[in-house]
Short mmCIF file of C-alpha atoms and ligand atoms in Angstrom, two decimals:
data_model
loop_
_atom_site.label_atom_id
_atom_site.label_comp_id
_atom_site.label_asym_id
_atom_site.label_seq_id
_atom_site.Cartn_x
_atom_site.Cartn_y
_atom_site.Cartn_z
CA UNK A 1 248.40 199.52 53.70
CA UNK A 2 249.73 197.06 56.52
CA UNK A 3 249.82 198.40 59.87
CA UNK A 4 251.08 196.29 63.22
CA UNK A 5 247.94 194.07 65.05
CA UNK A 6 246.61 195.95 67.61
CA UNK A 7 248.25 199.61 67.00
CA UNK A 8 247.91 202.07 68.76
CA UNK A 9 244.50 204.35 67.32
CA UNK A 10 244.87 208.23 67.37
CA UNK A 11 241.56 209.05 69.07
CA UNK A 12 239.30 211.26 67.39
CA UNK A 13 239.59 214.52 68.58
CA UNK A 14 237.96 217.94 67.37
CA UNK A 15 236.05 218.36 63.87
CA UNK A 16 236.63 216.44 60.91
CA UNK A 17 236.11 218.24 57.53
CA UNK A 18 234.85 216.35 54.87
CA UNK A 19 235.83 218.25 51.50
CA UNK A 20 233.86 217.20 48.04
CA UNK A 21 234.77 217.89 44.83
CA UNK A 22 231.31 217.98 43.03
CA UNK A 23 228.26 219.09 44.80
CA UNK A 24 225.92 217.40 42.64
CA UNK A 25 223.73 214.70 43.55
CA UNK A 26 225.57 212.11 45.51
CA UNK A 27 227.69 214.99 47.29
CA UNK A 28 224.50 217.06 48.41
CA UNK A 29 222.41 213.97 48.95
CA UNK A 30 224.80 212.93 51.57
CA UNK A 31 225.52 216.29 53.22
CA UNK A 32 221.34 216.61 53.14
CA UNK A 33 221.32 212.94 54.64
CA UNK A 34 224.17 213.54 57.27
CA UNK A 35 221.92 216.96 58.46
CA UNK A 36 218.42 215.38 58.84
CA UNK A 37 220.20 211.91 60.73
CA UNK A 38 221.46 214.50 62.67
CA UNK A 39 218.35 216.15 63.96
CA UNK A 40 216.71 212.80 64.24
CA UNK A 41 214.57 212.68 61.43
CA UNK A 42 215.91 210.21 59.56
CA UNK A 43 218.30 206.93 60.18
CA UNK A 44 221.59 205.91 58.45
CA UNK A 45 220.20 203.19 56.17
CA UNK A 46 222.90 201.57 53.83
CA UNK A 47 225.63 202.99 56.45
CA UNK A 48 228.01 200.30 57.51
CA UNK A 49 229.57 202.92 59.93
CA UNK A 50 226.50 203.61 61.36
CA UNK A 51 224.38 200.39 61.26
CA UNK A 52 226.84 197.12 61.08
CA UNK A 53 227.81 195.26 63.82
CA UNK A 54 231.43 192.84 63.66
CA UNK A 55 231.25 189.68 65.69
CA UNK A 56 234.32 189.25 67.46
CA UNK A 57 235.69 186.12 69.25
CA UNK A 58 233.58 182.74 68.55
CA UNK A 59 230.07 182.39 67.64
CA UNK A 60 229.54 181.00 71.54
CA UNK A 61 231.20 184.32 73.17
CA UNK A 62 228.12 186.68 71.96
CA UNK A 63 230.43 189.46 71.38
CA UNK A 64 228.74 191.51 68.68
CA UNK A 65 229.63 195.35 69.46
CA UNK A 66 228.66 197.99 66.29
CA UNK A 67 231.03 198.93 64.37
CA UNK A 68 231.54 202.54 65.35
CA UNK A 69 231.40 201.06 69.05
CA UNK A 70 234.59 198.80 68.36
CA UNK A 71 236.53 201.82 66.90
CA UNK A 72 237.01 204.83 67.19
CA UNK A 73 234.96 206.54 64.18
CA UNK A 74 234.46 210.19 64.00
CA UNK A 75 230.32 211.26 65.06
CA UNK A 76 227.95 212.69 62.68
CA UNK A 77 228.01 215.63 64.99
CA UNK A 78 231.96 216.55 64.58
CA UNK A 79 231.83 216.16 60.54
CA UNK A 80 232.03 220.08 58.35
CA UNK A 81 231.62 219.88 54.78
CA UNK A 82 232.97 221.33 52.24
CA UNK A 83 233.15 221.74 48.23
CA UNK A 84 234.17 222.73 45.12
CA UNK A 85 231.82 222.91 41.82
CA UNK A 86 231.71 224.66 38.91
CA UNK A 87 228.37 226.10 39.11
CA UNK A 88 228.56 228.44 42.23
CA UNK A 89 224.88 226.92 44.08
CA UNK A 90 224.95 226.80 47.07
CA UNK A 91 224.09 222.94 48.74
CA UNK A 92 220.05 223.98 49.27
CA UNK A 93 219.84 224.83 45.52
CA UNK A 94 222.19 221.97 44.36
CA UNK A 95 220.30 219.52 46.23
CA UNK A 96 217.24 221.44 44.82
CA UNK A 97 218.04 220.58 41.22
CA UNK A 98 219.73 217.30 41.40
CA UNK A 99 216.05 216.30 42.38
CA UNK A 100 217.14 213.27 45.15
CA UNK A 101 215.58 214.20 47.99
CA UNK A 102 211.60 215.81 48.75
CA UNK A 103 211.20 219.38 48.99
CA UNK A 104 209.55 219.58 51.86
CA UNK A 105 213.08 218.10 53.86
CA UNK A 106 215.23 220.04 52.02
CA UNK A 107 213.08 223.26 53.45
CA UNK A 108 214.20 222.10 57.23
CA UNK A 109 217.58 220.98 55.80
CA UNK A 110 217.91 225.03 54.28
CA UNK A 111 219.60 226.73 57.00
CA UNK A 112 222.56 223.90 57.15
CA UNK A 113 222.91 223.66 53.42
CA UNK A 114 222.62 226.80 52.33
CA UNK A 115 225.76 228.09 54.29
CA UNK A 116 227.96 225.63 52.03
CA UNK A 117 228.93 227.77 49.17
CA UNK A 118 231.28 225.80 46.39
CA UNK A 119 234.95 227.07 45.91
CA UNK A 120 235.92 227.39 42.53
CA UNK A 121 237.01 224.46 40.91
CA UNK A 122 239.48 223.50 39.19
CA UNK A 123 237.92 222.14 35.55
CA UNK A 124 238.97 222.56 31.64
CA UNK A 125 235.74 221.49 30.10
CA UNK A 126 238.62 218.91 27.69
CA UNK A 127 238.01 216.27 30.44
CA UNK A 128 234.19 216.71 30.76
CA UNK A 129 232.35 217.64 27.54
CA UNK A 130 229.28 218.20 28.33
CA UNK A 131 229.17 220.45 31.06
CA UNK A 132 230.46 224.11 31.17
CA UNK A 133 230.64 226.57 34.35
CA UNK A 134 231.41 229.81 35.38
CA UNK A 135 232.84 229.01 39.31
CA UNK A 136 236.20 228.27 37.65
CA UNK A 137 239.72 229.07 38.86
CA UNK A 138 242.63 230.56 36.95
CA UNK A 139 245.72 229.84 36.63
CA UNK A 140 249.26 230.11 34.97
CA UNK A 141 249.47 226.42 35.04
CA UNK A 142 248.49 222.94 36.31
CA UNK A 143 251.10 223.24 38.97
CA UNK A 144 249.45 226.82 40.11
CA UNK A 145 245.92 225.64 40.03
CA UNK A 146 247.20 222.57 42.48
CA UNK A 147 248.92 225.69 44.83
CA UNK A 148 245.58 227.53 44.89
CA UNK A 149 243.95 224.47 46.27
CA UNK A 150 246.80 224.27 48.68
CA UNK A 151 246.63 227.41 50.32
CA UNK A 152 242.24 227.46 50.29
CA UNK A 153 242.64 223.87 51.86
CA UNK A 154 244.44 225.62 54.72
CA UNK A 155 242.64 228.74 54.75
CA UNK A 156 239.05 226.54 55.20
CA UNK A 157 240.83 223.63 57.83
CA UNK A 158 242.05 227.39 59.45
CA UNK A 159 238.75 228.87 59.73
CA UNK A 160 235.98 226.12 60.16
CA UNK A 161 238.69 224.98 62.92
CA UNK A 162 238.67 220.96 61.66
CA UNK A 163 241.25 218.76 63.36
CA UNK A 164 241.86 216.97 60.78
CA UNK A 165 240.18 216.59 56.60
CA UNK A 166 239.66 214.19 53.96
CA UNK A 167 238.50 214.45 50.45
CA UNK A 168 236.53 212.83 48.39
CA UNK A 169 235.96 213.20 44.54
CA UNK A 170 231.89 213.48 43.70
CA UNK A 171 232.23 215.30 40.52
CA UNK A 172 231.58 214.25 37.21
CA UNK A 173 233.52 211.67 35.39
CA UNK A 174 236.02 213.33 33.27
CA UNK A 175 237.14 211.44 29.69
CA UNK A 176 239.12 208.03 29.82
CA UNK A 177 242.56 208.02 30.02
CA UNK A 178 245.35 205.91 29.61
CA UNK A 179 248.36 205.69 32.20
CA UNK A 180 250.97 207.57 30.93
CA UNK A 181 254.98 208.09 31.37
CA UNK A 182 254.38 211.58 32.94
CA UNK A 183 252.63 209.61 36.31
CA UNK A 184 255.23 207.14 36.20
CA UNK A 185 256.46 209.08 39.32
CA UNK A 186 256.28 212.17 41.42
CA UNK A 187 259.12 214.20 39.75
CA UNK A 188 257.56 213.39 36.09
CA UNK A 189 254.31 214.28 37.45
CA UNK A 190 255.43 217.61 38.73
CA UNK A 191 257.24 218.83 35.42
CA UNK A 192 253.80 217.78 33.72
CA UNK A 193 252.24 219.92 35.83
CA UNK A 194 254.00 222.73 35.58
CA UNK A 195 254.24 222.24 31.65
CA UNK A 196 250.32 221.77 31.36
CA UNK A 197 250.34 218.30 30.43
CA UNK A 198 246.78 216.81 28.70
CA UNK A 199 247.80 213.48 30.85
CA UNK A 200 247.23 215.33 33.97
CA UNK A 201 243.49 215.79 34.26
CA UNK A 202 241.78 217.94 37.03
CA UNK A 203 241.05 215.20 39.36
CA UNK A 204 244.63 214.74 39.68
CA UNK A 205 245.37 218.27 40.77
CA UNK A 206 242.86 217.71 43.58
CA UNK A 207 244.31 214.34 44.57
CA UNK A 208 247.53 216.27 44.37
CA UNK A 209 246.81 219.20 46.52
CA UNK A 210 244.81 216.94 49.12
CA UNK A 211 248.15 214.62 49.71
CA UNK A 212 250.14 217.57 49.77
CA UNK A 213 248.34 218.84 52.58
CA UNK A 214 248.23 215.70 54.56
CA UNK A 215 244.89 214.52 53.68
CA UNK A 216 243.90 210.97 52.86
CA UNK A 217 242.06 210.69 49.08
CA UNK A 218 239.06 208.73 47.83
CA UNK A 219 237.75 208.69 44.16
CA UNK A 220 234.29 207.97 43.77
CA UNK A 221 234.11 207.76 39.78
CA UNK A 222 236.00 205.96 37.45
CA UNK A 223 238.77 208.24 36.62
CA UNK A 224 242.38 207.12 36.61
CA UNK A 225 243.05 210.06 39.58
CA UNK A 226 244.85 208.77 42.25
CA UNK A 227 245.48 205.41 40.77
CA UNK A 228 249.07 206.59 38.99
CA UNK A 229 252.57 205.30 40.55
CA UNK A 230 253.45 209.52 41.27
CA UNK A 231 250.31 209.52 43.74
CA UNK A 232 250.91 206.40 45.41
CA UNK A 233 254.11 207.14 45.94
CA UNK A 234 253.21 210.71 47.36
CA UNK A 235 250.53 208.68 49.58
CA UNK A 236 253.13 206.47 50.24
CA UNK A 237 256.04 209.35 51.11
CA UNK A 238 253.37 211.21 53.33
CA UNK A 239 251.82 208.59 55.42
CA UNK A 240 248.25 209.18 53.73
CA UNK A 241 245.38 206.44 52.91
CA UNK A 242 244.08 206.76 49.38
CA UNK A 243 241.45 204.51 47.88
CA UNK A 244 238.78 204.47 44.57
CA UNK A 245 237.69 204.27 41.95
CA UNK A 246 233.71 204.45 41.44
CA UNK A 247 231.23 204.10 43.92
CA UNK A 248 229.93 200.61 43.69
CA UNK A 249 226.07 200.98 43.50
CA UNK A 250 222.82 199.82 41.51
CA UNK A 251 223.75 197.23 38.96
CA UNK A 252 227.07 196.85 39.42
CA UNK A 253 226.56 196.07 43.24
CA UNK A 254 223.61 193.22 42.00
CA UNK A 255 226.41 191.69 40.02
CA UNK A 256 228.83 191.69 42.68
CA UNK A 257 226.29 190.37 44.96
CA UNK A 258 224.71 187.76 42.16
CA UNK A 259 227.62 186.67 40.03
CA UNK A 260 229.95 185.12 43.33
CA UNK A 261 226.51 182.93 44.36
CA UNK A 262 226.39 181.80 40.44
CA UNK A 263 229.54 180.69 40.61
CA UNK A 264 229.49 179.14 44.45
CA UNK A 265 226.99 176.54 42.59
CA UNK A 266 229.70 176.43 39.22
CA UNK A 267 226.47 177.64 37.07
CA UNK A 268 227.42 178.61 34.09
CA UNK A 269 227.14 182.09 31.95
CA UNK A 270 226.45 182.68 28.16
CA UNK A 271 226.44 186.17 28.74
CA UNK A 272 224.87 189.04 30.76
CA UNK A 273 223.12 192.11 28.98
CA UNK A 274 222.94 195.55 31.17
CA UNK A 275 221.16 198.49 30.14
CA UNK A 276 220.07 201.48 32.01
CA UNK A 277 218.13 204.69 31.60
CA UNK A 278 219.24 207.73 33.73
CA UNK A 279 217.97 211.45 33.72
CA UNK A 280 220.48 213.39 36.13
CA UNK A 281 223.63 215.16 35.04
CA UNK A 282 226.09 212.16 35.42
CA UNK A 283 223.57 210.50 33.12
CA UNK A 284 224.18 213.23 30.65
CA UNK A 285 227.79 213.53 31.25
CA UNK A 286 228.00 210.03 30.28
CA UNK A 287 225.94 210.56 27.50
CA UNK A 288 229.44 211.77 25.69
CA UNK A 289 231.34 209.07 24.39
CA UNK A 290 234.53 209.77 26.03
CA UNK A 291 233.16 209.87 30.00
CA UNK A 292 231.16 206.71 28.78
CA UNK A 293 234.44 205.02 27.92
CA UNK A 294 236.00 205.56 31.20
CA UNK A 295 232.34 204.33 33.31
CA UNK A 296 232.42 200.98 30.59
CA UNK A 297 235.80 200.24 31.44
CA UNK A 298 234.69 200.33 35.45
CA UNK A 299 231.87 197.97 34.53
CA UNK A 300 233.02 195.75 32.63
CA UNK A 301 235.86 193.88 34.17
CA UNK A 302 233.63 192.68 37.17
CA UNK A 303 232.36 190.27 35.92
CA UNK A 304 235.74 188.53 34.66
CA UNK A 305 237.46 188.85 37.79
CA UNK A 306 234.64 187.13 39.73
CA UNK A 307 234.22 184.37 37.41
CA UNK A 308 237.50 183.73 36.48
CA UNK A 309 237.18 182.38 32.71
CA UNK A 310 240.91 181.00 32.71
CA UNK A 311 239.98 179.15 36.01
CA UNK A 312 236.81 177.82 34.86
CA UNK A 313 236.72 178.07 31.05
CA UNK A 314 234.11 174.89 30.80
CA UNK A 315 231.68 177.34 32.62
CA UNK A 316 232.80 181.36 31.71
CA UNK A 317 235.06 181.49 28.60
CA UNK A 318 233.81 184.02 26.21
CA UNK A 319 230.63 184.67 27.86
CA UNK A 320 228.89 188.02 26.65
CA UNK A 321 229.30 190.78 28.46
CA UNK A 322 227.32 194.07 27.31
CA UNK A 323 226.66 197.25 28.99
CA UNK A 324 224.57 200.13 28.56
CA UNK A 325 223.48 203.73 30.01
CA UNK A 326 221.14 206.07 28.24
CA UNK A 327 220.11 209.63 29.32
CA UNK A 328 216.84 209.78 29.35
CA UNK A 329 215.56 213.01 31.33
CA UNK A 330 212.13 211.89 32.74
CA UNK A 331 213.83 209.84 35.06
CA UNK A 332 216.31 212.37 36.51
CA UNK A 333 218.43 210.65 39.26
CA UNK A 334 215.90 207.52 39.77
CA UNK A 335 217.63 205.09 37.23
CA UNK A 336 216.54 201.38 36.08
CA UNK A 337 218.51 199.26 35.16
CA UNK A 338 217.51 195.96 33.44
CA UNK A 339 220.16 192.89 33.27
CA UNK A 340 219.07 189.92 31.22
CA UNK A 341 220.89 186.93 32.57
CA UNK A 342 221.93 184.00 30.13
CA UNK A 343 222.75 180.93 32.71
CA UNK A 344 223.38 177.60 32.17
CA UNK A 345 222.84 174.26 35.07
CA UNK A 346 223.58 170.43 34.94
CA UNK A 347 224.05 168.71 31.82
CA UNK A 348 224.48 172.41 29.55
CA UNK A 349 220.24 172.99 29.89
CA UNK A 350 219.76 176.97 29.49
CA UNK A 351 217.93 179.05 31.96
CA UNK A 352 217.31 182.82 32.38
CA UNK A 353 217.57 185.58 35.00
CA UNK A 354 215.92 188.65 34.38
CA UNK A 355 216.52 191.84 36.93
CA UNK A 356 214.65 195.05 37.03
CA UNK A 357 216.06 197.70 39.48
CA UNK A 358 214.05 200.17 39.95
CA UNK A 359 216.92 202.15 42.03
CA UNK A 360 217.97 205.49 43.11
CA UNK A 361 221.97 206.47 42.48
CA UNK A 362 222.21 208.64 44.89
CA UNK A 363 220.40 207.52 47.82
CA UNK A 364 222.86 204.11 47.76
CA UNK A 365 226.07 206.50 46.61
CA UNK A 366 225.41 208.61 49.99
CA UNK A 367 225.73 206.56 52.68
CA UNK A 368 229.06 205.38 50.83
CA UNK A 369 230.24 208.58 51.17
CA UNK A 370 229.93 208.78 54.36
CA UNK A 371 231.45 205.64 55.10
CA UNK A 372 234.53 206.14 53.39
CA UNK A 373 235.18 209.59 54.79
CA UNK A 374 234.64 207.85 58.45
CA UNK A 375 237.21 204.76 57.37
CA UNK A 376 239.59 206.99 55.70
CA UNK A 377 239.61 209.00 58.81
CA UNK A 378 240.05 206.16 60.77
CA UNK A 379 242.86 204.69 58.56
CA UNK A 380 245.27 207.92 59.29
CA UNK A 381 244.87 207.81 62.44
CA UNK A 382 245.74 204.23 62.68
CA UNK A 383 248.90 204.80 60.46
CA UNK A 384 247.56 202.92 57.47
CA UNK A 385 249.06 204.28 54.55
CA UNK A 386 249.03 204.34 50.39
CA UNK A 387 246.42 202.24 48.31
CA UNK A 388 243.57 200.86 51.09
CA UNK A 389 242.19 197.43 49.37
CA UNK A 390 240.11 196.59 52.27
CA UNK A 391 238.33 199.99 51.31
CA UNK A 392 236.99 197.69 48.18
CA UNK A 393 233.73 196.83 49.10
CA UNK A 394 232.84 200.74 48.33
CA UNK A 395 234.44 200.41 44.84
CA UNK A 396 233.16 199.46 41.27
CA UNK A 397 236.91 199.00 40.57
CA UNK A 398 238.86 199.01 43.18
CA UNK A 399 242.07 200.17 43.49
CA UNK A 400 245.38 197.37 44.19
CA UNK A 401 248.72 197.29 44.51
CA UNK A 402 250.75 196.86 41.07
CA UNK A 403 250.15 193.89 39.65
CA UNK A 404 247.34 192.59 42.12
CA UNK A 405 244.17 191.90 40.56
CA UNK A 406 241.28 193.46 42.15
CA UNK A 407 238.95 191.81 44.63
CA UNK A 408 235.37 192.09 43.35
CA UNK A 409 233.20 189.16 45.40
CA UNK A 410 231.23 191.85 47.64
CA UNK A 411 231.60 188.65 50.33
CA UNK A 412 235.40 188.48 49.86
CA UNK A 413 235.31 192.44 50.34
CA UNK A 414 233.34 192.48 53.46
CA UNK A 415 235.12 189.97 55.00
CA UNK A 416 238.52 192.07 54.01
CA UNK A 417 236.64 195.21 55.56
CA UNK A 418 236.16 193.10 58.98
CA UNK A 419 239.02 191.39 59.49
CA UNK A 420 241.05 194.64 58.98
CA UNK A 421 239.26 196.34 61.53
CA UNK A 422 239.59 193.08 64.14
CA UNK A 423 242.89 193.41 62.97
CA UNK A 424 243.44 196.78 63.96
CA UNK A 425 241.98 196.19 67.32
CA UNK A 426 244.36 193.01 68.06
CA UNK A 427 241.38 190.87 67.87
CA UNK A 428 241.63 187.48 66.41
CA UNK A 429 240.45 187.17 62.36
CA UNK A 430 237.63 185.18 61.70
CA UNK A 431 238.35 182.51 59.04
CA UNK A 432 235.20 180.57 59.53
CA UNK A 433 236.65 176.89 60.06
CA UNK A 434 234.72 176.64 62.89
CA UNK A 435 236.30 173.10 63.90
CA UNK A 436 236.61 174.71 67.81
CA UNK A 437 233.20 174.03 67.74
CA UNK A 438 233.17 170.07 67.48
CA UNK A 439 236.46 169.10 69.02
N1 NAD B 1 225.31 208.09 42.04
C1 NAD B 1 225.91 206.95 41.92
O1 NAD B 1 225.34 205.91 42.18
C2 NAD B 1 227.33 206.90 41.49
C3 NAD B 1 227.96 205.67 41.49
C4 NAD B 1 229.28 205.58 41.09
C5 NAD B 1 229.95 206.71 40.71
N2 NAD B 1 229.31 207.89 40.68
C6 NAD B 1 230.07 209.02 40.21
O2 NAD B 1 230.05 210.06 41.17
C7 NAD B 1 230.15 211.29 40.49
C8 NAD B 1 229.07 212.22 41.00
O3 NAD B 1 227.80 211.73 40.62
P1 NAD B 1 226.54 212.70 40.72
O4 NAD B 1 225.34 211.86 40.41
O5 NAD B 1 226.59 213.47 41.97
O6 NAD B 1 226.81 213.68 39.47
P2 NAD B 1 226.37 215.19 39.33
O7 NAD B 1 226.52 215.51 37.89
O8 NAD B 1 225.05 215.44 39.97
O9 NAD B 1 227.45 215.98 40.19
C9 NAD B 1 228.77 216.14 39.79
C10 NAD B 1 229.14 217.59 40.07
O10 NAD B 1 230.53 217.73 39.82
C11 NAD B 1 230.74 219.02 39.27
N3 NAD B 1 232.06 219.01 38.64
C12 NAD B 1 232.42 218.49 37.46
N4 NAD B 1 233.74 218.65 37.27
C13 NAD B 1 234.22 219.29 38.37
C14 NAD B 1 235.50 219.73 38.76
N5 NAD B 1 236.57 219.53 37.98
N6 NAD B 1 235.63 220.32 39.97
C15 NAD B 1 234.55 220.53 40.78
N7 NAD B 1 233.31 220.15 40.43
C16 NAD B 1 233.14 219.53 39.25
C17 NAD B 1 229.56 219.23 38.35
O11 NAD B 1 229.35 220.58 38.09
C18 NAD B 1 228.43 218.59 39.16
O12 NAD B 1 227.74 219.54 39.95
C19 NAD B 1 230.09 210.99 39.01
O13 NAD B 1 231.38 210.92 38.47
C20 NAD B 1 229.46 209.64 38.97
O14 NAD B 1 229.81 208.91 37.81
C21 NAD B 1 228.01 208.02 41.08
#
């Protein structure tokens, strides 16, 4: 992660490929979204890369350049995408079924989508139960499926003629699993592979073949992936930025947004109920048991590492936490989610918050997307290396360094986000004292 104030920033040059592994709803919703911003017909709403601005200096000096002003972010117009999914559709009909974006804008979109054709992935329908495909490699073993990836990595960086790549995982939450001796480190990890371990799931031969060829990682689901001691080390060993796990949108965002102003005014919890009702294929995916478990775990410890119970037990210990998601079709990707707040003020009185989101998944996953694959970009080139916490804003659960417990306040994270990119620039952090002001 640390890198020297003011280092020097590898400008960037030539095409930069963005490969996704999924091209389901949030992948083609973002390629679809990246295509019409492009031609003008739409803007980058929900895009810090594209929208936010960073105030630099004091509050008097007026200095309040955009982001992608300030440093050097790849352009919309220099990013190629590319995937892997286990249904061979192309990103028109993808897009077509995961049922995100109008008709009528996919038609003008057609010509740019329908060239990206998915590369067989790498799956073993074990990790995912609910979903079986045809546009599925082969191979002798885990470590062989990871070399195929290897040498089609190269072959597409080859021909689409990208300076440089990153990948991002977009595909369906496989089954919960434990950490286990065989990612203790890179040597372990590699015998497993070769001897078809069940601890090494499919997103980890992607995160594996991306860091072997020199491109930076980001896992947007909850999956353990990248997050095992073997892959930060390789990270580490290779010079590569890696970051996850799970997108942070819908009602996991409210409560990082909501539960750090609850406890600014030490108002107390009881408990907070979530339930949801979803209709696309991640909803269904997580209809099994086993994917569930793995999305739960991602959702549940916000709330405990905001509040901090051991901190403030008068005001959090043992409040309820419950969280649900049920597939219901009729909705397809345009979830609600309901959270019944249970909140407590001065002198212990009781008092109730009630949220309805009527939200769409993909539409706030996108733009995260494409945020991360501009930042992780930006992070090689700036010699940041391994686990990326200031990436945490993006993440339901983010990703630390052993033993560090994960930032969560979406406040905290911004300010993180900022003051790493001031950082990078040699501009002065912003700690908000503000005393300059009245000597
Ligand atoms: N949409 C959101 O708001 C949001 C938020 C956080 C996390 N996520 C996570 O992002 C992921 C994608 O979400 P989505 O709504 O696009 O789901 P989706 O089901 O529409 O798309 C996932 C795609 O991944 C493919 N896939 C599954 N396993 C694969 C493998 N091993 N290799 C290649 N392709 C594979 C599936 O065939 C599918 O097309 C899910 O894991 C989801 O939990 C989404």
């Amino acid at each position: 992660m640390p890198v020297s104030k003011g280092a020097e920033i590898a400008p960037a040059k030539g095409k930069l490929g963005v490969l996704l592994v999924g091209l389901g709803a949030v992948s083609t919703t973002f390629i679809a979204g990246c295509e019409a911003i492009k031609q003008g017909a739409a803007e980058p709403v929900g895009s810090l890369t594209q929208m936010g601005t960073i105030r630099l200096g004091k509050r008097t000096e007026n200095r309040v350049p955009l982001i992608r002003d300030f440093v050097p972010l790849a352009k919309l117009d220099d990013l190629i995408f590319g995937a892997w999914d286990i249904f061979p559709d192309s990103a028109y009909e993808a897009a077509m079924n995961a049922g995100v974006l109008e008709k009528d804008l996919l038609a003008r979109l057609k010509p740019a989508l329908q060239k990206i054709k998915p590369m067989k992935a790498v799956f073993d329908q074990h990790y995912v139960k609910r979903l079986n495909g045809t546009n599925v490699k082969t191979g002798a073993n885990k470590m062989a499926l990871a070399e195929q990836l290897i040498s089609e990595i190269e072959e597409w960086k080859r021909k689409t003629r990208c300076s440089r790549v990153v990948m991002i995982w977009a595909a369906s939450t496989e089954i919960f699993l434990k950490p286990h001796p065989v990612h203790k480190n890179l040597a372990a990890f590699e015998k497993a592979m070769r001897e078809n371990h069940k601890a090494i799931a499919p997103s980890m031969i992607y995160a594996y073949a991306a860091l072997k060829s020199g491109i930076p990682f980001a896992n947007g689901a909850p999956n353990l992936t990248v997050d095992i001691p073997a892959l930060v080390q390789l990270a580490n060993d290779r010079g590569l930025p890696i970051c996850g796990k799970d997108f942070k949108t819908g009602q996991t965002l409210m409560k990082t947004i909501l539960a750090p102003g609850l406890k600014s005014r030490m108002l107390g919890l009881h408990g907070w109920y979530s339930t949801n009702i979803l209709g696309n294929r991640d909803g269904e995916v997580l209809d099994d048991p086993e994917s569930f478990k793995t999305k739960e775990e991602s959702k549940l410890s916000v709330l405990e590492y905001i509040l901090q119970p051991e901190v403030y037990p008068d005001l959090y210990k043992d409040f309820s936490h419950v969280v649900r998601i049920n597939y219901y079709p009729p909705r397809g990707d345009n979830k609600e989610g309901w959270d019944n707040i249970d909140i407590f003020g001065w002198l212990g009185y009781p008092m109730q918050i009630k949220i309805d989101f009527l939200c769409r998944d993909s539409i706030l996953a996108a733009p995260i997307v494409l945020d991360l694959a501009l930042f992780l970009d930006l992070a090689q080139r700036t010699g940041m290396k391994g686990v990326q916490e200031w990436l945490s804003f993006y993440f339901k659960s983010p990703q630390t360094a052993p033993g560090l417990y994960p930032e969560h306040d979406i406040f905290i994270q911004l300010m993180k986000l900022k003051n790493t990119l001031r950082h990078s620039r040699g501009e002065d952090l912003i700690t908000h004292l503000g005393l300059e002001y009245y000597d």
